[in-house]
JSON list of C-alpha atoms in Angstrom, two decimals:
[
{"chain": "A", "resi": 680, "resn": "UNK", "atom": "CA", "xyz": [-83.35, -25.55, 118.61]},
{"chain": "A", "resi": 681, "resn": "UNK", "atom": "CA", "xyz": [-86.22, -26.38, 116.46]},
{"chain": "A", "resi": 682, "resn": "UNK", "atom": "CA", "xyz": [-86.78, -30.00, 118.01]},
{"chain": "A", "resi": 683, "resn": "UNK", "atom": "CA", "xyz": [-85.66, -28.19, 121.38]},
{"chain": "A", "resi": 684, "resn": "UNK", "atom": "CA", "xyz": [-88.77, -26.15, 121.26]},
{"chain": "A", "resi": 685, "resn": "UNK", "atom": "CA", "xyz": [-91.71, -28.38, 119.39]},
{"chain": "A", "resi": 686, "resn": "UNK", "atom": "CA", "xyz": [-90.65, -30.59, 122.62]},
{"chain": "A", "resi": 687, "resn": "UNK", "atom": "CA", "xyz": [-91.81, -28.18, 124.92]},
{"chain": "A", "resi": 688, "resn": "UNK", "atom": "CA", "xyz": [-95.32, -27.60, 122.86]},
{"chain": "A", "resi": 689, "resn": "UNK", "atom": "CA", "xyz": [-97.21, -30.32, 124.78]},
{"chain": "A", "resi": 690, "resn": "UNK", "atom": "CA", "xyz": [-100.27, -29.21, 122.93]},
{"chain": "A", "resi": 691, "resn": "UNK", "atom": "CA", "xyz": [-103.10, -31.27, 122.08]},
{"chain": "A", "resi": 692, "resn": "UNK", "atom": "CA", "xyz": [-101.66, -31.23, 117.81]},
{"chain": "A", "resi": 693, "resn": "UNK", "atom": "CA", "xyz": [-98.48, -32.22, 119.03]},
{"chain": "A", "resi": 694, "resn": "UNK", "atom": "CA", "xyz": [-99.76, -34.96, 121.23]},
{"chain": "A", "resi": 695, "resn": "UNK", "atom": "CA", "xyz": [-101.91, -36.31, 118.72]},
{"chain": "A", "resi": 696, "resn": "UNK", "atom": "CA", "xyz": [-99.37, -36.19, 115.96]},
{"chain": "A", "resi": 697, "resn": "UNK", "atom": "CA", "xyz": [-96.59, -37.93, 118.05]},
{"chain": "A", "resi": 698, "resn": "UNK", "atom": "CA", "xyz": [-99.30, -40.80, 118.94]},
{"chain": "A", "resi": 699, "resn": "UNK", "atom": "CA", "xyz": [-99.88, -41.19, 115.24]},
{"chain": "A", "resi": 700, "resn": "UNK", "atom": "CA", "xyz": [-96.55, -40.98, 114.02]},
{"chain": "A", "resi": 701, "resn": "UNK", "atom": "CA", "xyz": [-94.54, -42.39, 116.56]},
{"chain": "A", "resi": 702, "resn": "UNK", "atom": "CA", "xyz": [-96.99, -44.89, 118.60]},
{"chain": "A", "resi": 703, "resn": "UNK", "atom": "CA", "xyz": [-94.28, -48.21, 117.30]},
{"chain": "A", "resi": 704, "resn": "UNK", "atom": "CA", "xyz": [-91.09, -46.62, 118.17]},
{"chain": "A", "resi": 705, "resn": "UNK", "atom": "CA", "xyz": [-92.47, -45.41, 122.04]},
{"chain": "A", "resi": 706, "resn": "UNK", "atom": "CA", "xyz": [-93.60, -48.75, 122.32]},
{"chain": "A", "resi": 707, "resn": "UNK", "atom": "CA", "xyz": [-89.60, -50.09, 121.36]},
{"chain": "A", "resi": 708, "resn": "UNK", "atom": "CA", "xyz": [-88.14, -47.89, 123.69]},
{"chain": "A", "resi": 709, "resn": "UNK", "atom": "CA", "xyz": [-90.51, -48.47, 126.77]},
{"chain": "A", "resi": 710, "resn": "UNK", "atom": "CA", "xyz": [-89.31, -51.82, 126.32]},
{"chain": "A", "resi": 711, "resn": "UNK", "atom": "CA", "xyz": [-85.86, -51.46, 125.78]},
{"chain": "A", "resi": 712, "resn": "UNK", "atom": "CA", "xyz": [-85.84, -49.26, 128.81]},
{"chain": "A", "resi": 713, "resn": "UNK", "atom": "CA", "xyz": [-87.99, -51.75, 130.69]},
{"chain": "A", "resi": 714, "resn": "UNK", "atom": "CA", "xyz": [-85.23, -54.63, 129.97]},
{"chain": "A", "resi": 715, "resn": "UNK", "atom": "CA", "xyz": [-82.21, -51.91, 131.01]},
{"chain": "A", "resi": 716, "resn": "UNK", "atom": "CA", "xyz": [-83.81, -50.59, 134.18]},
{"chain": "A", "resi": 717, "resn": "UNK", "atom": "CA", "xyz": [-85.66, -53.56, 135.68]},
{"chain": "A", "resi": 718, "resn": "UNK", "atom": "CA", "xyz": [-85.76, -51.63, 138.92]},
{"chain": "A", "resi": 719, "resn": "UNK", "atom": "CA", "xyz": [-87.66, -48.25, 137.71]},
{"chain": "A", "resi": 720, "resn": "UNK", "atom": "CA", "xyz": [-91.96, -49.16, 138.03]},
{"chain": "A", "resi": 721, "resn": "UNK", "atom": "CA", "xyz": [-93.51, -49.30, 134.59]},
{"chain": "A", "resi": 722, "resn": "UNK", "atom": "CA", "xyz": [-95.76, -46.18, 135.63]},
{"chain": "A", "resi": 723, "resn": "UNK", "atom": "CA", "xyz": [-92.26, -44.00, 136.01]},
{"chain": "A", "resi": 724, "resn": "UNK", "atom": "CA", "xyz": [-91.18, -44.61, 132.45]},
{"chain": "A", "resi": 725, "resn": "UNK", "atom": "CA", "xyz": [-93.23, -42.13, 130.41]},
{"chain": "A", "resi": 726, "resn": "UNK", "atom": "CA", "xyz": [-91.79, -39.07, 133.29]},
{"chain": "A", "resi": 727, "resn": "UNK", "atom": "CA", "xyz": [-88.31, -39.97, 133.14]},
{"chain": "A", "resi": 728, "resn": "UNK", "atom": "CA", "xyz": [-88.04, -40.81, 128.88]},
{"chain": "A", "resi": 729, "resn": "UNK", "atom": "CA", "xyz": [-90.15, -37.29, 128.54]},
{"chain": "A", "resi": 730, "resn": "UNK", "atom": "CA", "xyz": [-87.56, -35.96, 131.37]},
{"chain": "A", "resi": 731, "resn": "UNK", "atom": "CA", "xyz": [-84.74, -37.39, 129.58]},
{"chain": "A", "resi": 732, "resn": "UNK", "atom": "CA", "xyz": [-85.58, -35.78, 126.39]},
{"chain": "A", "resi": 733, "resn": "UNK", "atom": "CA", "xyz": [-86.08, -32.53, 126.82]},
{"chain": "A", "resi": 734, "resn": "UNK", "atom": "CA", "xyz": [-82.82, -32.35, 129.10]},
{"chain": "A", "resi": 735, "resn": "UNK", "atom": "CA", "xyz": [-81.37, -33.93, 125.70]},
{"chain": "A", "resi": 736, "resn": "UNK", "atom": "CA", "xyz": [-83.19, -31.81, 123.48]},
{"chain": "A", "resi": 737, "resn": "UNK", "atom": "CA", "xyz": [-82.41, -28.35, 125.71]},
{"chain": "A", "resi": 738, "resn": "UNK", "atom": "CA", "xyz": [-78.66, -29.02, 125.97]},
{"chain": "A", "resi": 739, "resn": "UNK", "atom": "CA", "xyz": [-78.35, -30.27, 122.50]},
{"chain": "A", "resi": 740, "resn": "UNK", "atom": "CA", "xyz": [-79.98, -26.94, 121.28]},
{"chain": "A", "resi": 741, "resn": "UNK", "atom": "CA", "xyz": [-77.15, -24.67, 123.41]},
{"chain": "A", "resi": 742, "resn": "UNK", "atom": "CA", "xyz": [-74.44, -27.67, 122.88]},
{"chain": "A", "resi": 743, "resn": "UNK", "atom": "CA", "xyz": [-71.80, -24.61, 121.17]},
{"chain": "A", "resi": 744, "resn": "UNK", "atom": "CA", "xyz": [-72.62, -22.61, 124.11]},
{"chain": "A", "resi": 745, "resn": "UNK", "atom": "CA", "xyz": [-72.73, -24.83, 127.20]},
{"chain": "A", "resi": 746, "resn": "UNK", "atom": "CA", "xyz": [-69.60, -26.52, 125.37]},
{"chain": "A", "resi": 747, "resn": "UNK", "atom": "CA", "xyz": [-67.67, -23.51, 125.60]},
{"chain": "A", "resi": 748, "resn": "UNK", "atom": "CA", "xyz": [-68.71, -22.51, 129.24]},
{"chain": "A", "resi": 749, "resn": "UNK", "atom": "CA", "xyz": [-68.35, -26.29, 130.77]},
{"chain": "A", "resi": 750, "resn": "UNK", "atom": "CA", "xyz": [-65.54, -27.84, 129.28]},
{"chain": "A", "resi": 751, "resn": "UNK", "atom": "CA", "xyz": [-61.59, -27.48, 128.82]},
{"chain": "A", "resi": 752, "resn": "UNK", "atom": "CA", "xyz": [-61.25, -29.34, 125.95]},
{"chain": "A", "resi": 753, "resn": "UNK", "atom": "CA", "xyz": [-59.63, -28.54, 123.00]},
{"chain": "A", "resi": 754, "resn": "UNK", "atom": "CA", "xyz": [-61.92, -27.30, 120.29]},
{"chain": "A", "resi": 755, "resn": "UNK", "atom": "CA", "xyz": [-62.54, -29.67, 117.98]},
{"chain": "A", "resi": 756, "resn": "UNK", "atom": "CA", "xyz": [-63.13, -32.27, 121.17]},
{"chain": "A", "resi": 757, "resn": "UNK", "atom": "CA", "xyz": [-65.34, -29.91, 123.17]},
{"chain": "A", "resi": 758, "resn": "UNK", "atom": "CA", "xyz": [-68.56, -31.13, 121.33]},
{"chain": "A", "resi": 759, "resn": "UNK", "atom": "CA", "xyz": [-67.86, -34.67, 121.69]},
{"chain": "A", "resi": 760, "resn": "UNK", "atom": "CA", "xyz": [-66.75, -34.49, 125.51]},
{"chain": "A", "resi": 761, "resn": "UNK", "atom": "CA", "xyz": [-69.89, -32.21, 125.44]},
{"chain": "A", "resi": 762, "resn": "UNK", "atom": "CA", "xyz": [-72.36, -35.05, 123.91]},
{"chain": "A", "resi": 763, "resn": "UNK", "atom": "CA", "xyz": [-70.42, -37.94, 126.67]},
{"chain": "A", "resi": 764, "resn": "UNK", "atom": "CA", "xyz": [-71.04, -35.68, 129.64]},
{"chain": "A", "resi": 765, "resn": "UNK", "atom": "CA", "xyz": [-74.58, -35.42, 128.37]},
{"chain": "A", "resi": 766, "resn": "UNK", "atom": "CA", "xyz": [-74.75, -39.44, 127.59]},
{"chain": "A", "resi": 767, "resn": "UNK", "atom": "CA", "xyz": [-73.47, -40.13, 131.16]},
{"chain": "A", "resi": 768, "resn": "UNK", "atom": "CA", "xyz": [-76.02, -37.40, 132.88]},
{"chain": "A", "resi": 769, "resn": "UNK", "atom": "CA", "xyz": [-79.18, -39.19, 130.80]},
{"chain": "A", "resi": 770, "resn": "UNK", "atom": "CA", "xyz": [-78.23, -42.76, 131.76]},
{"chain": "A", "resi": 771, "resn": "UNK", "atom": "CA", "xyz": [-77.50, -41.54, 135.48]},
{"chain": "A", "resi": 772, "resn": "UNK", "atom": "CA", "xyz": [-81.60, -40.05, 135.34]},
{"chain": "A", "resi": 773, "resn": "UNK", "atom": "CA", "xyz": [-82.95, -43.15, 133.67]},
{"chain": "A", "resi": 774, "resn": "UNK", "atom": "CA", "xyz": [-81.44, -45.84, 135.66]},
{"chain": "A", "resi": 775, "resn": "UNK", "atom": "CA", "xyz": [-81.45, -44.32, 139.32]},
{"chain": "A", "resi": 776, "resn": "UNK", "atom": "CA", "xyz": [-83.34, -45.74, 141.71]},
{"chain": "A", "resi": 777, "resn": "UNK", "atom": "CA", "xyz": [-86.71, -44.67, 142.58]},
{"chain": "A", "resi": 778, "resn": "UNK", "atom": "CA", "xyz": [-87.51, -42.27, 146.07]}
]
């Protein structure tokens, strides 16, 4: 919930820290995603990875709840059926095609 909500504090301090601190590891995964998803335009990248996480982030911060609301499963597998729903739903956003 923590992560969940310094996420959603696009502030300048944020900003700035996340350039410092994480400036190598943005450039990996723009790459890595550029390899995966030949088909999404370079300029779409930064929307859909920032997209992508918070969606993680969000659901992964009400994962006992929305587990317990969306899925049958027995409970010990509800959090792992949980986490695959929520695997298949990111790659869906990332790799569809562009409108």
């Amino acid at each position: 919930q923590f992560l969940a909500r310094l996420q959603s504090d696009r502030s300048g301090v944020h900003l700035e820290l996340e350039a410092q601190r994480f400036a190598d590891i943005r450039t990996g995964i723009r790459q890595m995603y550029a390899e995966a998803c030949p088909h999404v335009p370079q300029k779409m990248m930064p929307l859909r990875l920032t997209m992508a996480i918070d969606a993680m982030l969000q659901s992964l911060a009400n994962a006992d709840v929305l587990s317990d609301v969306w899925t049958e499963a027995h409970p010990g597998k509800r959090l792992t059926k949980f986490a695959n729903s929520l695997k298949d739903f990111l790659v869906g956003g990332l790799s569809a095609g562009v409108s």
